[in-house]
Structure formats: C-alpha cells, structure tokens
Amino acid sequence: MSTWILLRGLTREQGHWGAFVPTLMAALPSGSQLLTPDLPGNGVLHAQTSPTRVEDMVEALRAMLVRQGHRPPYNVVAMSLGAMVTVAWAQAHPEELTRCVLINTSLRPFSPFWHRLQPRNYPRIIKLLLTRASAEDWERAIMAMTTRHPADPQATLQHWLQLRAAHPVSTANGLRQLWAATRYRAPQAKPPAPMLILNALGDQLVHPSCSTALAQRWQLPLLRHPTAGHDLPLDAAPWVAQQIQAWLA
C-alpha cells in the first residue's frame, strides 16, 4: 500500500482541497492511502503557533504523522507553501519521500520576489490588512487572486467561509507563515526523490515563470494547464489527477 500526502499553501487547510480528494483517489493505484494533514497554525491545528522556518514545519509534520501511526515512505502532492515544505523534507530526509508533485510553487533563489508574489496583488493585500475587512471580503479576495474558473464559485465561497469560521487562522500565524515562505532558500541541487511540476498559466498570484525556472534548474518534467489559476486543483481537478496518473504509469 502506498501512502499519499496532500499539503496546502499559506493559511489554507485540508478542507480547501474540496472535490480534488476523491478525484485524485480515483486516479491513484488500488490500495493507496490518502492523507490530508494540516500545517501548524492552519485547519484543525489553527490554535498552534506556526513555525517561522519551513524546516520546522517539516519536523512538526513528520512528528504528527508518527503520532497518528503513519510511517514513511510517502508520496506527496503539494502546492505553494506546501511544496516548499515538501522540498525541504526531501532534502533533509530523502529516504522518506518516494515521489513529489509540486504545484504552482516558487523557490528562492531561482525566482525574484516580484515573481513569487506578483505586484498586481500588492494593493489588494495592503487594503485588506489596513482596513477592517470582513471574512467574506478576505475570501472573495483570495478567490480573485487564486482561481480563474472554479466549477461553482458561490458554493466554493460559502465552503471557504465555513472553514474560516470553524478554523480561524490568526493574523500572527498568517504573517509567520509568510515570513517562513519568504526566507526559505531551496538547495541548488535537486533532492533525490523523483519530482513532477504542475503549473497553471493563468496563475495571477505566483508568476508561471517560477515553475519554469525550477524545472530548468533541476531538469524536472513540467506540465502546464493553459487557463487555470493558482489553485490548480480547484480549477482543474480532473486534469491534475490525470497528469499524476500518467506520470505514475
């Protein structure tokens, strides 16, 4: 039995995977196990303090999996900050990861900061931080920045609002995660685990060139969706599952 782990990005949680979980499960080999752990400070762990180092997120995640009775090796599908955690994990404990799928990530030193967070988002983020924005204001802004064509935007928004109410991520934890992502520096050489990069050309949060730069530096296969946004598993879940299935084959 192979174990697969899904890791989300900045301030997001397992609930944000939505319909992608059953879609991916149907594409994986028979007998696969799928886990959706949260990073400290997010989801069911929202009361915990988020580490300010990606490497510490790795160790917290490893310890949690052991406490839950899981043992490596693992396959990981991760996006954004979750993909940074995956790279750090593959570097520090290469024997624990069998395969890694990195979705719409960006890594220092391979891409400049204005590609890792596109400037078009700066005014919106600053306005949200400086005003008393409501939960709906935040989630609508996140949807605008991270999606291009979700199947049911209104239902998705309501689901996100329910997640936010149940597992509120503190501003302090959001900033700690952002600081961790900003300061993390990937290794020059690719960690040993086989890796696949999936990228969305409609990503308005992280410039698609970040995936290109990483693929070129580490000589990795790169597959691109022509229209989806940063939340590629939300915008194009069947496509993502199909690419992973084909890669495994």
PDB file of C-alpha atoms in Angstrom:
ATOM      1  CA  MET A   1       0.000   0.000   0.000  1.00  0.00           C
ATOM      2  CA  SER A   2       1.343   3.429  -0.961  1.00  0.00           C
ATOM      3  CA  THR A   3       0.630   6.461   1.207  1.00  0.00           C
ATOM      4  CA  TRP A   4      -0.046   9.835  -0.401  1.00  0.00           C
ATOM      5  CA  ILE A   5       0.020  13.152   1.438  1.00  0.00           C
ATOM      6  CA  LEU A   6      -1.650  16.374   0.266  1.00  0.00           C
ATOM      7  CA  LEU A   7      -0.187  19.656   1.550  1.00  0.00           C
ATOM      8  CA  ARG A   8      -1.839  23.051   1.054  1.00  0.00           C
ATOM      9  CA  GLY A   9      -0.330  26.524   0.972  1.00  0.00           C
ATOM     10  CA  LEU A  10      -0.277  29.719   3.006  1.00  0.00           C
ATOM     11  CA  THR A  11      -3.062  29.818   5.676  1.00  0.00           C
ATOM     12  CA  ARG A  12      -5.074  27.134   3.854  1.00  0.00           C
ATOM     13  CA  GLU A  13      -6.151  23.773   5.220  1.00  0.00           C
ATOM     14  CA  GLN A  14      -7.202  20.270   4.284  1.00  0.00           C
ATOM     15  CA  GLY A  15     -10.796  21.398   3.738  1.00  0.00           C
ATOM     16  CA  HIS A  16      -9.675  23.622   0.865  1.00  0.00           C
ATOM     17  CA  TRP A  17      -8.811  20.550  -1.249  1.00  0.00           C
ATOM     18  CA  GLY A  18     -12.545  20.063  -1.768  1.00  0.00           C
ATOM     19  CA  ALA A  19     -13.513  17.680  -4.580  1.00  0.00           C
ATOM     20  CA  PHE A  20      -9.881  17.136  -5.535  1.00  0.00           C
ATOM     21  CA  VAL A  21      -9.511  14.492  -2.795  1.00  0.00           C
ATOM     22  CA  PRO A  22     -11.959  11.939  -4.276  1.00  0.00           C
ATOM     23  CA  THR A  23     -10.840  12.860  -7.798  1.00  0.00           C
ATOM     24  CA  LEU A  24      -7.209  12.081  -7.020  1.00  0.00           C
ATOM     25  CA  MET A  25      -8.114   8.990  -5.008  1.00  0.00           C
ATOM     26  CA  ALA A  26      -9.895   7.543  -8.031  1.00  0.00           C
ATOM     27  CA  ALA A  27      -6.752   8.077 -10.140  1.00  0.00           C
ATOM     28  CA  LEU A  28      -4.266   6.500  -7.722  1.00  0.00           C
ATOM     29  CA  PRO A  29      -3.288   2.819  -7.781  1.00  0.00           C
ATOM     30  CA  SER A  30      -5.622   0.457  -5.965  1.00  0.00           C
ATOM     31  CA  GLY A  31      -4.897   0.219  -2.252  1.00  0.00           C
ATOM     32  CA  SER A  32      -3.426   3.721  -1.963  1.00  0.00           C
ATOM     33  CA  GLN A  33      -3.952   5.675   1.243  1.00  0.00           C
ATOM     34  CA  LEU A  34      -4.551   9.430   1.057  1.00  0.00           C
ATOM     35  CA  LEU A  35      -3.762  11.757   3.989  1.00  0.00           C
ATOM     36  CA  THR A  36      -4.551  15.485   4.205  1.00  0.00           C
ATOM     37  CA  PRO A  37      -2.648  16.835   7.230  1.00  0.00           C
ATOM     38  CA  ASP A  38      -2.716  20.497   8.174  1.00  0.00           C
ATOM     39  CA  LEU A  39       0.410  22.526   8.810  1.00  0.00           C
ATOM     40  CA  PRO A  40       0.720  24.057  12.311  1.00  0.00           C
ATOM     41  CA  GLY A  41      -1.471  27.156  12.608  1.00  0.00           C
ATOM     42  CA  ASN A  42      -3.940  26.042   9.929  1.00  0.00           C
ATOM     43  CA  GLY A  43      -7.122  23.979   9.885  1.00  0.00           C
ATOM     44  CA  VAL A  44      -7.593  21.718  12.883  1.00  0.00           C
ATOM     45  CA  LEU A  45      -4.206  22.977  14.114  1.00  0.00           C
ATOM     46  CA  HIS A  46      -5.208  26.656  13.944  1.00  0.00           C
ATOM     47  CA  ALA A  47      -4.628  27.130  17.689  1.00  0.00           C
ATOM     48  CA  GLN A  48      -0.970  26.128  17.324  1.00  0.00           C
ATOM     49  CA  THR A  49       1.751  28.657  16.584  1.00  0.00           C
ATOM     50  CA  SER A  50       3.029  28.481  13.016  1.00  0.00           C
ATOM     51  CA  PRO A  51       6.798  27.982  12.751  1.00  0.00           C
ATOM     52  CA  THR A  52       8.751  30.778  11.091  1.00  0.00           C
ATOM     53  CA  ARG A  53      11.012  28.291   9.318  1.00  0.00           C
ATOM     54  CA  VAL A  54       9.906  25.893   6.609  1.00  0.00           C
ATOM     55  CA  GLU A  55      12.335  23.337   8.027  1.00  0.00           C
ATOM     56  CA  ASP A  56      10.490  23.445  11.360  1.00  0.00           C
ATOM     57  CA  MET A  57       7.194  22.874   9.552  1.00  0.00           C
ATOM     58  CA  VAL A  58       8.731  19.701   8.132  1.00  0.00           C
ATOM     59  CA  GLU A  59       9.677  18.402  11.566  1.00  0.00           C
ATOM     60  CA  ALA A  60       6.263  19.244  13.023  1.00  0.00           C
ATOM     61  CA  LEU A  61       4.575  17.413  10.157  1.00  0.00           C
ATOM     62  CA  ARG A  62       6.806  14.344  10.491  1.00  0.00           C
ATOM     63  CA  ALA A  63       6.192  14.147  14.233  1.00  0.00           C
ATOM     64  CA  MET A  64       2.424  14.469  13.773  1.00  0.00           C
ATOM     65  CA  LEU A  65       2.331  11.660  11.208  1.00  0.00           C
ATOM     66  CA  VAL A  66       4.242   9.372  13.575  1.00  0.00           C
ATOM     67  CA  ARG A  67       1.837  10.192  16.410  1.00  0.00           C
ATOM     68  CA  GLN A  68      -1.046   9.257  14.126  1.00  0.00           C
ATOM     69  CA  GLY A  69       0.539   5.874  13.423  1.00  0.00           C
ATOM     70  CA  HIS A  70       1.831   6.546   9.907  1.00  0.00           C
ATOM     71  CA  ARG A  71       5.275   5.584   8.673  1.00  0.00           C
ATOM     72  CA  PRO A  72       7.259   6.560   5.573  1.00  0.00           C
ATOM     73  CA  PRO A  73       7.878   6.302   2.725  1.00  0.00           C
ATOM     74  CA  TYR A  74       5.328   8.799   1.439  1.00  0.00           C
ATOM     75  CA  ASN A  75       4.317  10.301  -1.890  1.00  0.00           C
ATOM     76  CA  VAL A  76       3.465  13.998  -1.659  1.00  0.00           C
ATOM     77  CA  VAL A  77       1.261  16.283  -3.739  1.00  0.00           C
ATOM     78  CA  ALA A  78       1.743  19.857  -2.572  1.00  0.00           C
ATOM     79  CA  MET A  79       1.084  23.384  -3.707  1.00  0.00           C
ATOM     80  CA  SER A  80       2.652  26.759  -2.958  1.00  0.00           C
ATOM     81  CA  LEU A  81       3.990  26.839   0.640  1.00  0.00           C
ATOM     82  CA  GLY A  82       3.205  23.133   0.941  1.00  0.00           C
ATOM     83  CA  ALA A  83       5.554  22.490  -1.984  1.00  0.00           C
ATOM     84  CA  MET A  84       8.330  24.396  -0.174  1.00  0.00           C
ATOM     85  CA  VAL A  85       7.766  22.142   2.826  1.00  0.00           C
ATOM     86  CA  THR A  86       7.976  19.132   0.512  1.00  0.00           C
ATOM     87  CA  VAL A  87      11.284  20.246  -0.998  1.00  0.00           C
ATOM     88  CA  ALA A  88      12.750  20.874   2.468  1.00  0.00           C
ATOM     89  CA  TRP A  89      11.500  17.450   3.574  1.00  0.00           C
ATOM     90  CA  ALA A  90      13.014  15.731   0.534  1.00  0.00           C
ATOM     91  CA  GLN A  91      16.326  17.445   1.210  1.00  0.00           C
ATOM     92  CA  ALA A  92      16.500  16.697   4.950  1.00  0.00           C
ATOM     93  CA  HIS A  93      15.060  13.162   4.897  1.00  0.00           C
ATOM     94  CA  PRO A  94      15.403  11.829   1.331  1.00  0.00           C
ATOM     95  CA  GLU A  95      14.658   8.246   2.355  1.00  0.00           C
ATOM     96  CA  GLU A  96      11.145   9.235   3.466  1.00  0.00           C
ATOM     97  CA  LEU A  97       9.731  10.534   0.167  1.00  0.00           C
ATOM     98  CA  THR A  98       9.166   8.315  -2.870  1.00  0.00           C
ATOM     99  CA  ARG A  99       7.650  10.888  -5.256  1.00  0.00           C
ATOM    100  CA  CYS A 100       6.798  14.588  -5.114  1.00  0.00           C
ATOM    101  CA  VAL A 101       4.328  16.583  -7.209  1.00  0.00           C
ATOM    102  CA  LEU A 102       4.913  20.337  -6.852  1.00  0.00           C
ATOM    103  CA  ILE A 103       2.043  22.614  -7.890  1.00  0.00           C
ATOM    104  CA  ASN A 104       2.454  26.341  -8.649  1.00  0.00           C
ATOM    105  CA  THR A 105       5.320  26.846  -6.257  1.00  0.00           C
ATOM    106  CA  SER A 106       8.151  29.378  -6.201  1.00  0.00           C
ATOM    107  CA  LEU A 107      11.548  28.941  -4.647  1.00  0.00           C
ATOM    108  CA  ARG A 108      14.293  31.296  -3.668  1.00  0.00           C
ATOM    109  CA  PRO A 109      16.924  31.708  -5.122  1.00  0.00           C
ATOM    110  CA  PHE A 110      15.543  30.646  -8.507  1.00  0.00           C
ATOM    111  CA  SER A 111      12.912  33.392  -8.869  1.00  0.00           C
ATOM    112  CA  PRO A 112      12.782  37.070  -7.796  1.00  0.00           C
ATOM    113  CA  PHE A 113      10.299  38.193  -5.152  1.00  0.00           C
ATOM    114  CA  TRP A 114       8.157  40.126  -7.679  1.00  0.00           C
ATOM    115  CA  HIS A 115       7.535  36.819  -9.497  1.00  0.00           C
ATOM    116  CA  ARG A 116       6.981  34.843  -6.305  1.00  0.00           C
ATOM    117  CA  LEU A 117       4.151  37.267  -5.393  1.00  0.00           C
ATOM    118  CA  GLN A 118       3.026  39.233  -8.414  1.00  0.00           C
ATOM    119  CA  PRO A 119       2.821  43.026  -7.853  1.00  0.00           C
ATOM    120  CA  ARG A 120      -0.774  43.191  -9.152  1.00  0.00           C
ATOM    121  CA  ASN A 121      -1.801  41.703  -5.781  1.00  0.00           C
ATOM    122  CA  TYR A 122       0.012  44.196  -3.553  1.00  0.00           C
ATOM    123  CA  PRO A 123      -2.732  46.887  -3.440  1.00  0.00           C
ATOM    124  CA  ARG A 124      -5.462  44.365  -2.663  1.00  0.00           C
ATOM    125  CA  ILE A 125      -3.454  42.720   0.132  1.00  0.00           C
ATOM    126  CA  ILE A 126      -2.432  46.058   1.664  1.00  0.00           C
ATOM    127  CA  LYS A 127      -6.036  47.288   1.624  1.00  0.00           C
ATOM    128  CA  LEU A 128      -7.249  44.127   3.363  1.00  0.00           C
ATOM    129  CA  LEU A 129      -4.557  44.406   6.017  1.00  0.00           C
ATOM    130  CA  LEU A 130      -5.143  48.111   6.708  1.00  0.00           C
ATOM    131  CA  THR A 131      -8.930  48.023   6.833  1.00  0.00           C
ATOM    132  CA  ARG A 132     -11.372  46.056   8.921  1.00  0.00           C
ATOM    133  CA  ALA A 133     -12.086  43.631   6.126  1.00  0.00           C
ATOM    134  CA  SER A 134     -14.793  41.069   6.785  1.00  0.00           C
ATOM    135  CA  ALA A 135     -14.316  37.330   6.437  1.00  0.00           C
ATOM    136  CA  GLU A 136     -16.232  37.487   3.169  1.00  0.00           C
ATOM    137  CA  ASP A 137     -14.013  40.324   1.902  1.00  0.00           C
ATOM    138  CA  TRP A 138     -10.944  38.189   2.597  1.00  0.00           C
ATOM    139  CA  GLU A 139     -12.286  35.041   0.989  1.00  0.00           C
ATOM    140  CA  ARG A 140     -13.564  36.890  -2.080  1.00  0.00           C
ATOM    141  CA  ALA A 141     -10.133  38.485  -2.467  1.00  0.00           C
ATOM    142  CA  ILE A 142      -8.400  35.121  -2.110  1.00  0.00           C
ATOM    143  CA  MET A 143     -10.729  33.653  -4.700  1.00  0.00           C
ATOM    144  CA  ALA A 144      -9.971  36.505  -7.105  1.00  0.00           C
ATOM    145  CA  MET A 145      -6.223  36.052  -6.628  1.00  0.00           C
ATOM    146  CA  THR A 146      -6.088  32.244  -6.746  1.00  0.00           C
ATOM    147  CA  THR A 147      -8.825  30.980  -9.086  1.00  0.00           C
ATOM    148  CA  ARG A 148      -9.824  31.514 -12.699  1.00  0.00           C
ATOM    149  CA  HIS A 149     -12.766  29.191 -13.306  1.00  0.00           C
ATOM    150  CA  PRO A 150     -13.927  27.182 -10.272  1.00  0.00           C
ATOM    151  CA  ALA A 151     -16.910  24.974 -11.083  1.00  0.00           C
ATOM    152  CA  ASP A 152     -19.266  26.703  -8.622  1.00  0.00           C
ATOM    153  CA  PRO A 153     -17.778  29.957  -7.276  1.00  0.00           C
ATOM    154  CA  GLN A 154     -20.618  30.769  -4.886  1.00  0.00           C
ATOM    155  CA  ALA A 155     -20.675  27.300  -3.335  1.00  0.00           C
ATOM    156  CA  THR A 156     -16.884  27.406  -3.051  1.00  0.00           C
ATOM    157  CA  LEU A 157     -17.028  30.797  -1.335  1.00  0.00           C
ATOM    158  CA  GLN A 158     -19.596  29.571   1.176  1.00  0.00           C
ATOM    159  CA  HIS A 159     -17.489  26.487   1.882  1.00  0.00           C
ATOM    160  CA  TRP A 160     -14.411  28.652   2.464  1.00  0.00           C
ATOM    161  CA  LEU A 161     -16.355  30.904   4.828  1.00  0.00           C
ATOM    162  CA  GLN A 162     -17.461  27.866   6.819  1.00  0.00           C
ATOM    163  CA  LEU A 163     -13.853  26.681   7.041  1.00  0.00           C
ATOM    164  CA  ARG A 164     -12.727  30.140   8.143  1.00  0.00           C
ATOM    165  CA  ALA A 165     -15.372  30.235  10.883  1.00  0.00           C
ATOM    166  CA  ALA A 166     -14.544  26.742  12.127  1.00  0.00           C
ATOM    167  CA  HIS A 167     -10.749  27.087  11.963  1.00  0.00           C
ATOM    168  CA  PRO A 168      -9.794  30.786  12.056  1.00  0.00           C
ATOM    169  CA  VAL A 169      -6.145  31.398  11.199  1.00  0.00           C
ATOM    170  CA  SER A 170      -4.773  34.264  13.261  1.00  0.00           C
ATOM    171  CA  THR A 171      -3.134  37.242  11.592  1.00  0.00           C
ATOM    172  CA  ALA A 172       0.022  36.441  13.545  1.00  0.00           C
ATOM    173  CA  ASN A 173       0.122  32.900  12.182  1.00  0.00           C
ATOM    174  CA  GLY A 174      -0.524  34.146   8.660  1.00  0.00           C
ATOM    175  CA  LEU A 175       2.422  36.532   8.953  1.00  0.00           C
ATOM    176  CA  ARG A 176       4.618  33.816  10.458  1.00  0.00           C
ATOM    177  CA  GLN A 177       3.863  31.531   7.521  1.00  0.00           C
ATOM    178  CA  LEU A 178       4.538  34.328   5.059  1.00  0.00           C
ATOM    179  CA  TRP A 179       7.863  35.035   6.767  1.00  0.00           C
ATOM    180  CA  ALA A 180       8.781  31.342   6.595  1.00  0.00           C
ATOM    181  CA  ALA A 181       7.966  31.211   2.879  1.00  0.00           C
ATOM    182  CA  THR A 182       9.886  34.412   2.192  1.00  0.00           C
ATOM    183  CA  ARG A 183      13.053  33.345   3.951  1.00  0.00           C
ATOM    184  CA  TYR A 184      13.189  29.700   2.823  1.00  0.00           C
ATOM    185  CA  ARG A 185      16.035  29.004   0.433  1.00  0.00           C
ATOM    186  CA  ALA A 186      15.926  25.844  -1.633  1.00  0.00           C
ATOM    187  CA  PRO A 187      19.039  23.756  -2.304  1.00  0.00           C
ATOM    188  CA  GLN A 188      20.908  24.364  -5.533  1.00  0.00           C
ATOM    189  CA  ALA A 189      20.810  20.654  -6.355  1.00  0.00           C
ATOM    190  CA  LYS A 190      17.560  18.713  -6.629  1.00  0.00           C
ATOM    191  CA  PRO A 191      16.777  16.371  -3.729  1.00  0.00           C
ATOM    192  CA  PRO A 192      16.855  12.674  -4.737  1.00  0.00           C
ATOM    193  CA  ALA A 193      13.099  11.968  -4.920  1.00  0.00           C
ATOM    194  CA  PRO A 194      11.551  11.993  -8.429  1.00  0.00           C
ATOM    195  CA  MET A 195       9.585  15.204  -8.905  1.00  0.00           C
ATOM    196  CA  LEU A 196       6.898  16.478 -11.252  1.00  0.00           C
ATOM    197  CA  ILE A 197       5.956  20.144 -11.594  1.00  0.00           C
ATOM    198  CA  LEU A 198       2.394  21.142 -12.451  1.00  0.00           C
ATOM    199  CA  ASN A 199       1.774  24.750 -13.360  1.00  0.00           C
ATOM    200  CA  ALA A 200      -1.158  26.951 -14.346  1.00  0.00           C
ATOM    201  CA  LEU A 201      -0.590  29.613 -16.981  1.00  0.00           C
ATOM    202  CA  GLY A 202      -3.494  31.611 -15.555  1.00  0.00           C
ATOM    203  CA  ASP A 203      -1.842  31.917 -12.134  1.00  0.00           C
ATOM    204  CA  GLN A 204      -2.182  35.574 -11.101  1.00  0.00           C
ATOM    205  CA  LEU A 205      -0.623  35.103  -7.668  1.00  0.00           C
ATOM    206  CA  VAL A 206       2.681  33.372  -8.425  1.00  0.00           C
ATOM    207  CA  HIS A 207       4.119  34.037 -11.880  1.00  0.00           C
ATOM    208  CA  PRO A 208       4.232  30.872 -14.032  1.00  0.00           C
ATOM    209  CA  SER A 209       7.904  31.594 -14.757  1.00  0.00           C
ATOM    210  CA  CYS A 210       8.692  30.401 -11.205  1.00  0.00           C
ATOM    211  CA  SER A 211       7.788  26.843 -12.178  1.00  0.00           C
ATOM    212  CA  THR A 212       9.730  27.202 -15.420  1.00  0.00           C
ATOM    213  CA  ALA A 213      12.825  28.384 -13.564  1.00  0.00           C
ATOM    214  CA  LEU A 214      12.655  25.469 -11.117  1.00  0.00           C
ATOM    215  CA  ALA A 215      12.081  22.904 -13.871  1.00  0.00           C
ATOM    216  CA  GLN A 216      15.047  24.210 -15.830  1.00  0.00           C
ATOM    217  CA  ARG A 217      17.363  24.365 -12.825  1.00  0.00           C
ATOM    218  CA  TRP A 218      16.560  20.859 -11.588  1.00  0.00           C
ATOM    219  CA  GLN A 219      15.784  19.320 -15.011  1.00  0.00           C
ATOM    220  CA  LEU A 220      12.271  18.302 -13.991  1.00  0.00           C
ATOM    221  CA  PRO A 221       9.229  17.455 -16.107  1.00  0.00           C
ATOM    222  CA  LEU A 222       6.858  20.442 -16.289  1.00  0.00           C
ATOM    223  CA  LEU A 223       3.216  20.201 -17.355  1.00  0.00           C
ATOM    224  CA  ARG A 224       1.094  23.327 -17.811  1.00  0.00           C
ATOM    225  CA  HIS A 225      -2.631  23.922 -17.729  1.00  0.00           C
ATOM    226  CA  PRO A 226      -3.495  26.709 -20.196  1.00  0.00           C
ATOM    227  CA  THR A 227      -6.185  28.579 -18.232  1.00  0.00           C
ATOM    228  CA  ALA A 228      -6.308  27.583 -14.539  1.00  0.00           C
ATOM    229  CA  GLY A 229      -5.236  29.832 -11.678  1.00  0.00           C
ATOM    230  CA  HIS A 230      -3.020  29.390  -8.650  1.00  0.00           C
ATOM    231  CA  ASP A 231      -5.440  26.928  -7.039  1.00  0.00           C
ATOM    232  CA  LEU A 232      -4.953  24.480  -9.870  1.00  0.00           C
ATOM    233  CA  PRO A 233      -6.611  21.527  -8.052  1.00  0.00           C
ATOM    234  CA  LEU A 234      -9.759  23.650  -7.624  1.00  0.00           C
ATOM    235  CA  ASP A 235      -9.868  24.984 -11.174  1.00  0.00           C
ATOM    236  CA  ALA A 236      -8.870  21.751 -12.912  1.00  0.00           C
ATOM    237  CA  ALA A 237      -9.044  18.768 -10.542  1.00  0.00           C
ATOM    238  CA  PRO A 238      -9.529  16.097 -13.254  1.00  0.00           C
ATOM    239  CA  TRP A 239      -6.573  17.460 -15.250  1.00  0.00           C
ATOM    240  CA  VAL A 240      -4.267  17.390 -12.204  1.00  0.00           C
ATOM    241  CA  ALA A 241      -5.309  13.833 -11.336  1.00  0.00           C
ATOM    242  CA  GLN A 242      -4.795  12.714 -14.934  1.00  0.00           C
ATOM    243  CA  GLN A 243      -1.267  14.160 -15.072  1.00  0.00           C
ATOM    244  CA  ILE A 244      -0.308  12.415 -11.840  1.00  0.00           C
ATOM    245  CA  GLN A 245      -1.815   9.137 -13.041  1.00  0.00           C
ATOM    246  CA  ALA A 246       0.084   9.372 -16.338  1.00  0.00           C
ATOM    247  CA  TRP A 247       3.335  10.219 -14.543  1.00  0.00           C
ATOM    248  CA  LEU A 248       2.989   7.150 -12.327  1.00  0.00           C
ATOM    249  CA  ALA A 249       2.363   4.995 -15.384  1.00  0.00           C
TER     250      ALA A 249
END
